[in-house]
CSV table of C-alpha atoms and ligand atoms in Angstrom, one decimal:
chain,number,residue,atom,x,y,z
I,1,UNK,CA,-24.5,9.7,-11.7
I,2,UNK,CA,-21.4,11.7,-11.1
I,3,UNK,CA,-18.4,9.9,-12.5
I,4,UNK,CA,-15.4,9.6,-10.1
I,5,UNK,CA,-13.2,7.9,-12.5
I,6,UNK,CA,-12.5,11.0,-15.0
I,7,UNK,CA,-10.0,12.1,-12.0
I,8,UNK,CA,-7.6,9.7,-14.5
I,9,UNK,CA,-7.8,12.1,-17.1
I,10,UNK,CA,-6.1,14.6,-15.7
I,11,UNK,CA,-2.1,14.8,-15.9
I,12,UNK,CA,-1.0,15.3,-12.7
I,13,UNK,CA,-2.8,11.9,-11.4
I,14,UNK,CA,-1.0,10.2,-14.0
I,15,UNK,CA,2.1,11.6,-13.2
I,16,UNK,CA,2.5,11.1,-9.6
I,17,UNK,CA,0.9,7.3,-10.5
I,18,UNK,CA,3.2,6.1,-13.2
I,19,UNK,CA,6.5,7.6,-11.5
I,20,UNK,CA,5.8,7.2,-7.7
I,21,UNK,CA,2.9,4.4,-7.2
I,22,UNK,CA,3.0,1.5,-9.8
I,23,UNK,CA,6.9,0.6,-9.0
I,24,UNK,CA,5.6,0.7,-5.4
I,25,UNK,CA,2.3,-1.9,-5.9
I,26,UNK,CA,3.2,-4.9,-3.5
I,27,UNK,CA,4.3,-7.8,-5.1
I,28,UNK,CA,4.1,-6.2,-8.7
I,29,UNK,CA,6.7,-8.1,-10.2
I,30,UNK,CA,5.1,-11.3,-8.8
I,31,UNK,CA,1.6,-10.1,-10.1
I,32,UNK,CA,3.2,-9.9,-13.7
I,33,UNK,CA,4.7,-13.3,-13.5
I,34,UNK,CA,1.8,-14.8,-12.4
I,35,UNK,CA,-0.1,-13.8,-15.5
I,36,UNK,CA,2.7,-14.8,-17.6
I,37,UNK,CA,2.5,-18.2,-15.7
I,38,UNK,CA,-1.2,-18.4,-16.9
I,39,UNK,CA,-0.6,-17.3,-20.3
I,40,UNK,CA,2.0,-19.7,-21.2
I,41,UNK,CA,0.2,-22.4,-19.5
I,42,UNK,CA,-2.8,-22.1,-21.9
I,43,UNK,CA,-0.4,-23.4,-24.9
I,44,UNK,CA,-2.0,-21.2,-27.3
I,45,UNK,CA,0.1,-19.0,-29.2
I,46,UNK,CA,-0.4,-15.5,-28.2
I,47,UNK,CA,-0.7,-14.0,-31.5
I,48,UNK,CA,-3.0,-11.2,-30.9
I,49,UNK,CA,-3.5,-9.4,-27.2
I,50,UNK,CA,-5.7,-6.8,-25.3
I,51,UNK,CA,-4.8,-4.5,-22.4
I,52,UNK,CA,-7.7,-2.7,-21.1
I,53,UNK,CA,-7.2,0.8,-18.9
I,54,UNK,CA,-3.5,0.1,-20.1
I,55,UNK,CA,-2.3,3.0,-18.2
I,56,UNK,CA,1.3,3.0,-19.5
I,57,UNK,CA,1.5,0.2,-20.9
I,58,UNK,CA,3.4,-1.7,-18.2
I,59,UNK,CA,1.1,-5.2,-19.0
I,60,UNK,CA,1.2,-4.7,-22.1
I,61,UNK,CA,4.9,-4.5,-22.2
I,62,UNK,CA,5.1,-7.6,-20.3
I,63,UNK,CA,3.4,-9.7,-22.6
I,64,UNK,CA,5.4,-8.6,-25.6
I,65,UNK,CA,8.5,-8.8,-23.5
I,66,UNK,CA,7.5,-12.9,-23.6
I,67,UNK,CA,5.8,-12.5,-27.1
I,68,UNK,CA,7.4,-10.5,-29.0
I,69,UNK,CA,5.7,-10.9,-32.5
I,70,UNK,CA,2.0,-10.1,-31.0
I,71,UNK,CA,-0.1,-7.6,-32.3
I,72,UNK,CA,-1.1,-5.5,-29.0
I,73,UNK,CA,-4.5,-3.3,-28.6
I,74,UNK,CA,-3.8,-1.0,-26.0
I,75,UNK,CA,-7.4,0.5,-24.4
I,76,UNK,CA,-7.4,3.5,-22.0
I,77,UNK,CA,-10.0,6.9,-21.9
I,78,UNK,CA,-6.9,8.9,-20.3
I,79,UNK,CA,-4.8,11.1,-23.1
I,80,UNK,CA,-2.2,11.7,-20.8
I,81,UNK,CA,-1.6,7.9,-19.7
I,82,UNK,CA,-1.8,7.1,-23.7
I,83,UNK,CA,1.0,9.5,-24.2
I,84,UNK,CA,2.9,7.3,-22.0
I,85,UNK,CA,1.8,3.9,-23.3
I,86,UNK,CA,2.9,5.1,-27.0
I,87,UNK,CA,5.9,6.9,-25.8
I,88,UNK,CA,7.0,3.2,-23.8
I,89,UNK,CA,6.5,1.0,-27.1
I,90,UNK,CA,6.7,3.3,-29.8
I,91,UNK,CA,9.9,1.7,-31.0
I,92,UNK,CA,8.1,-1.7,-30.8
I,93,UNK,CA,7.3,-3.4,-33.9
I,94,UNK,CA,4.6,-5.0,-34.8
I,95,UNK,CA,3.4,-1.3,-33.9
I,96,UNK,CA,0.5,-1.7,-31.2
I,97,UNK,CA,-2.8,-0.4,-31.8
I,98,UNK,CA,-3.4,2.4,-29.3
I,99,UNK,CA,-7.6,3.6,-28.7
I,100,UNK,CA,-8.5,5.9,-26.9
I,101,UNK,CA,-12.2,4.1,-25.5
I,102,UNK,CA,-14.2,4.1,-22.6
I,103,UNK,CA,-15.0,1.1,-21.1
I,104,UNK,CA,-17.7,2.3,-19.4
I,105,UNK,CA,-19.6,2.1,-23.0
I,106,UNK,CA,-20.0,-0.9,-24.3
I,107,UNK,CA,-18.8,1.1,-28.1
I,108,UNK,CA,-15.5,0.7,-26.6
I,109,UNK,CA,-14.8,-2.4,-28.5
I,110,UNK,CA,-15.7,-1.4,-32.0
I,111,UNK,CA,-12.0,0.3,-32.5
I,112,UNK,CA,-10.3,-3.2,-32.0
I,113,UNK,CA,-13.4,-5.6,-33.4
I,114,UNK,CA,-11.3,-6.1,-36.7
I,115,UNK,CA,-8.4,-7.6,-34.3
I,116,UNK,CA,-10.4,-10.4,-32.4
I,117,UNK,CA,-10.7,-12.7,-31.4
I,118,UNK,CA,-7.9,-12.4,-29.1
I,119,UNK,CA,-5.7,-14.9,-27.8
I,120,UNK,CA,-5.6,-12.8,-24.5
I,121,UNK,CA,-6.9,-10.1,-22.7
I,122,UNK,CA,-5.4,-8.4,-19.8
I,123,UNK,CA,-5.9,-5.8,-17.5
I,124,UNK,CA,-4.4,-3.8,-14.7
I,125,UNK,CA,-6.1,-2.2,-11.7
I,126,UNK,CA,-8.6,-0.6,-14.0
I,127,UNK,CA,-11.5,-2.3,-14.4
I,128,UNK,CA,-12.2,-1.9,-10.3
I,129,UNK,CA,-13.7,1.8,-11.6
I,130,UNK,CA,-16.8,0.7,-13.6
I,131,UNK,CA,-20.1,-0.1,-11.2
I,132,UNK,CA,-20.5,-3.4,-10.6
I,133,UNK,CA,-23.2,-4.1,-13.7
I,134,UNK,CA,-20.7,-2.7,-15.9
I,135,UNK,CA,-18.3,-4.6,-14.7
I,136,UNK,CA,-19.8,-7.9,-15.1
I,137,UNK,CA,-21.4,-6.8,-18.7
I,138,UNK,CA,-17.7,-5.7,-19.6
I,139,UNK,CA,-16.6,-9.4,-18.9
I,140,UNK,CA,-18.8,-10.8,-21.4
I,141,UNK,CA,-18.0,-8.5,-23.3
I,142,UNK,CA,-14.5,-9.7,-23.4
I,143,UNK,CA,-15.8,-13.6,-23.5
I,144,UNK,CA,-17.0,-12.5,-26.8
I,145,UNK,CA,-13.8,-11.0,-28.3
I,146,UNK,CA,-11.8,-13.9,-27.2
I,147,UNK,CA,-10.3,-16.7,-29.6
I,148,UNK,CA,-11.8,-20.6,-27.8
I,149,UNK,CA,-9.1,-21.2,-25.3
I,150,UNK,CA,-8.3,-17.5,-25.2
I,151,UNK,CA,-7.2,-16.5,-21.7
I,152,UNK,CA,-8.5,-13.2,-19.6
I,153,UNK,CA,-6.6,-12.1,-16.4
I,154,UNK,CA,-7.2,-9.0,-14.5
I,155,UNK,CA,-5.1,-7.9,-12.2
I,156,UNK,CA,-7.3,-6.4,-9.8
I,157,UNK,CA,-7.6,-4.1,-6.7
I,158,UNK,CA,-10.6,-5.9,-4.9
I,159,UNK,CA,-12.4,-5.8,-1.6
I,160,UNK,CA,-11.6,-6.2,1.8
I,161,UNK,CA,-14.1,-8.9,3.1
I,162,UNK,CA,-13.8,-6.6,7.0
I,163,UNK,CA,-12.7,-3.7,7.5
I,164,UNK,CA,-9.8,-4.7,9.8
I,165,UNK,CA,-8.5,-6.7,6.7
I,166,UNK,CA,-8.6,-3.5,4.7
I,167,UNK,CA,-6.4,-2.1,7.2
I,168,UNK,CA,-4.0,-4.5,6.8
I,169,UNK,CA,-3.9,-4.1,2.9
I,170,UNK,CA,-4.0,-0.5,3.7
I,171,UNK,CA,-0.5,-0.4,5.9
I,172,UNK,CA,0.8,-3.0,3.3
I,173,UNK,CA,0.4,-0.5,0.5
I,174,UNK,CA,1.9,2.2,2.5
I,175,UNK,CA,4.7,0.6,3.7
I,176,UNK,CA,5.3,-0.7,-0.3
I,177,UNK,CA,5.3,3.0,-1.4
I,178,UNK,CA,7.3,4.3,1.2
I,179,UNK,CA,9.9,1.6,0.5
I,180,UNK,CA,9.9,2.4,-3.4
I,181,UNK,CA,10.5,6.3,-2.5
I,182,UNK,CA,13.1,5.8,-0.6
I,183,UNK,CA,15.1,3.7,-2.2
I,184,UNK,CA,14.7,6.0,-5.5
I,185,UNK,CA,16.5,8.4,-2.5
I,186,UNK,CA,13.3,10.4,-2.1
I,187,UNK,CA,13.3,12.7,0.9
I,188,UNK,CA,9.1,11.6,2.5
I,189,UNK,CA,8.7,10.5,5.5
I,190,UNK,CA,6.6,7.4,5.8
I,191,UNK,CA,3.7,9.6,7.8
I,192,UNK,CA,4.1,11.9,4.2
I,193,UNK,CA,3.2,8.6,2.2
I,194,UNK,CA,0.5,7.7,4.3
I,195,UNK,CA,-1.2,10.7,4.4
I,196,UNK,CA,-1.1,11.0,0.5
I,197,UNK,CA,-2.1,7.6,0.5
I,198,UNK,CA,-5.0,8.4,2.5
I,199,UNK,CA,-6.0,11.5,0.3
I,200,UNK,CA,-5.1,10.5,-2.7
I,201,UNK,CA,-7.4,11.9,-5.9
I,202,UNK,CA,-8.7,8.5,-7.2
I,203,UNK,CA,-9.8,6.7,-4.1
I,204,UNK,CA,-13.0,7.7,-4.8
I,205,UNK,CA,-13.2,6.2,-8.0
I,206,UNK,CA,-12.4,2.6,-6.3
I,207,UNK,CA,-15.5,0.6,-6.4
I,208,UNK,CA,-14.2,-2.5,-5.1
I,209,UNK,CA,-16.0,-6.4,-5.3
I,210,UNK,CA,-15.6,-9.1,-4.1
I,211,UNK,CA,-12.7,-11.5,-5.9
I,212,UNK,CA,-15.0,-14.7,-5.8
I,213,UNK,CA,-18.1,-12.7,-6.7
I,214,UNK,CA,-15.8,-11.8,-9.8
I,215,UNK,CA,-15.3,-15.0,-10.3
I,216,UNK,CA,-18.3,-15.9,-9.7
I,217,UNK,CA,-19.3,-13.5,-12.7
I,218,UNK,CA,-17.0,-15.1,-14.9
I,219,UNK,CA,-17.9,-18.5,-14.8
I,220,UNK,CA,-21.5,-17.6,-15.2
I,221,UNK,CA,-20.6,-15.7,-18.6
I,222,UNK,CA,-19.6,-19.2,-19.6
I,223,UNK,CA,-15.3,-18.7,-18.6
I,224,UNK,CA,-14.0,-22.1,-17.5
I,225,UNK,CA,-10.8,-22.6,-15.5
I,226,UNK,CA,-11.7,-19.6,-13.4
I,227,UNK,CA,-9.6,-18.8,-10.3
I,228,UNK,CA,-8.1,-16.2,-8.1
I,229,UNK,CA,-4.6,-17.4,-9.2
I,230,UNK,CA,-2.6,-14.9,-6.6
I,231,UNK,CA,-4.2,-12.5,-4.0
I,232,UNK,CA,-2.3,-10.6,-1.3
I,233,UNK,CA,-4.9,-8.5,0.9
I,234,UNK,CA,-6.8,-6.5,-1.7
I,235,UNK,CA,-4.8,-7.5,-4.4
I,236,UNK,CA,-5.4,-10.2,-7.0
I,237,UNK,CA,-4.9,-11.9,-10.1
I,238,UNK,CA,-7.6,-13.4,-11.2
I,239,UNK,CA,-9.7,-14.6,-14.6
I,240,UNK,CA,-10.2,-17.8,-16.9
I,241,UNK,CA,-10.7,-19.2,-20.1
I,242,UNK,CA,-13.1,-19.5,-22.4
I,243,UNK,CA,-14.0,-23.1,-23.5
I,244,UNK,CA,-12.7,-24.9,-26.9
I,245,UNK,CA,-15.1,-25.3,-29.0
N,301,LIG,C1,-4.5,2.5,-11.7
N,301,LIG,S1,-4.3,2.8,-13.4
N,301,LIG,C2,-3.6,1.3,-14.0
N,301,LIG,C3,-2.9,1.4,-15.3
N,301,LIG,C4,-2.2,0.1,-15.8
N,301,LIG,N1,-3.2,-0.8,-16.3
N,301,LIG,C5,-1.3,-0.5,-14.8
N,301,LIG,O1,-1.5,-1.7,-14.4
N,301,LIG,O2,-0.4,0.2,-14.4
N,301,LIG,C6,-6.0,2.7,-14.0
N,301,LIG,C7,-6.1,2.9,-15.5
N,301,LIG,O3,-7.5,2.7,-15.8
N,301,LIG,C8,-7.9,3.7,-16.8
N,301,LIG,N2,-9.3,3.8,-16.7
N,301,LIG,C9,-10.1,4.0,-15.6
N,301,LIG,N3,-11.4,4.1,-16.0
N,301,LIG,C10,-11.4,3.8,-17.3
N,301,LIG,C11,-12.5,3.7,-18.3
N,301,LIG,N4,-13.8,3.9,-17.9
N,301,LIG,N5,-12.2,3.4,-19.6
N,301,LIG,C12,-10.9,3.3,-19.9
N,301,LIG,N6,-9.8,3.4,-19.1
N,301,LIG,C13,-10.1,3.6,-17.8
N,301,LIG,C14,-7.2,4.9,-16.3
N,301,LIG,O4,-7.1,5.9,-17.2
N,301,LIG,C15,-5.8,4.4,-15.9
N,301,LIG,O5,-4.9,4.4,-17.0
């Protein structure tokens, strides 16, 4: 099967997403501080973090914003997006642990292994690339790597449940974009965005599920305390807990 998702190894999708899309994801901020929300509620100290298809970093950075002493593992298959995670925290000290994995493969984990188990594990609008059975075998994959009462939230494109809905998110996203270029003085028109919205080089590596089938998954790996904590249109926070022993 062809892979659609490689189109993230290449630099120029990296650049136009790290400068011109992620400060334009609708209600980012509020997706960050949802997580955080989470985090802190669970009470354990986050010592020791994941963030999986890190991109640059900007979850990652998040959680060591709030806890600063953690020891980060910071997972992405793109070279080009890990020369932007390490350039954003390279100052950062405890100095994260950057791997260069694919998540597709379940070998992945063996470069951060000695790190677990995990008090957390995030991710950002990454995971939505794997198939579905490699989504769902990732997820236990995670249960395994987390500490009891270890947290995973994924902050997650997911799908449209009609079509008409998916227009909605669709126009939402635009409009989000648009609004981000503009006020960064950019010259686009909003018909520009939309039609580079429309065409842009990684919607085919979207494969998109369901949030409660995904949280569905979750609770059957054994998670507890599963919910979709925040969810505007096709975007979601979502995840759980897995149990004290
Ligand atoms: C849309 S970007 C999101 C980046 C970052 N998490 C954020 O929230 O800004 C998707 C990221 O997932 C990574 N990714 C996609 N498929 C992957 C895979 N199979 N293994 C590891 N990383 C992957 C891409 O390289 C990219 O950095």
């Amino acid at each position: 099967m062809d892979r659609q998702d490689v189109v993230w190894q290449g630099a120029s999708l990296v650049r136009t997403f790290v400068n011109e899309v992620r400060g334009g994801v609708p209600y980012g901020a509020d997706q960050i501080a949802v997580m955080l929300r989470v985090l802190d509620a669970c009470g354990l100290p986050v010592q020791r973090f994941a963030d999986l298809g890190c991109g640059s970093g900007v979850l990652a950075r998040a959680v060591l914003a709030s806890h600063p002493t953690a020891q980060a593992a910071l997972v992405d298959f793109s070279e080009p997006m890990m020369t932007e995670a390490r350039r954003e925290l390279s100052n950062h000290r405890p100095a994260p642990r950057f791997v260069v994995g694919d998540l597709a493969q379940p070998a992945w984990s063996d470069a951060v292994r000695d790190l677990a188990p995990f008090d957390a594990i995030v991710s950002g609008y990454a995971i939505h690339h794997l198939q579905h059975e490699r989504k769902r075998a990732l997820y236990g994959e995670i249960f395994d790597l987390l500490a009891p009462g270890g947290m995973f939230l994924n902050v997650e494109h997911v799908a449209s449940v009609t079509a008409w809905i998916e227009s909605v998110s669709d126009e939402l996203m635009i409009d989000s974009i648009f609004e981000f270029h503009r006020q960064r003085g950019g010259e686009k028109s909003r018909q520009q965005v939309a039609d580079e919205f429309v065409h842009r080089p990684d919607k085919a590596a979207n494969i998109l599920a369901p949030v409660e089938e995904q949280c569905g998954w979750l609770r059957g790996i054994g998670f507890v305390d599963v919910d979709c904590f925040f969810k505007a249109f096709e975007l979601a926070v979502f995840g759980g807990r897995k149990p004290q022993v």
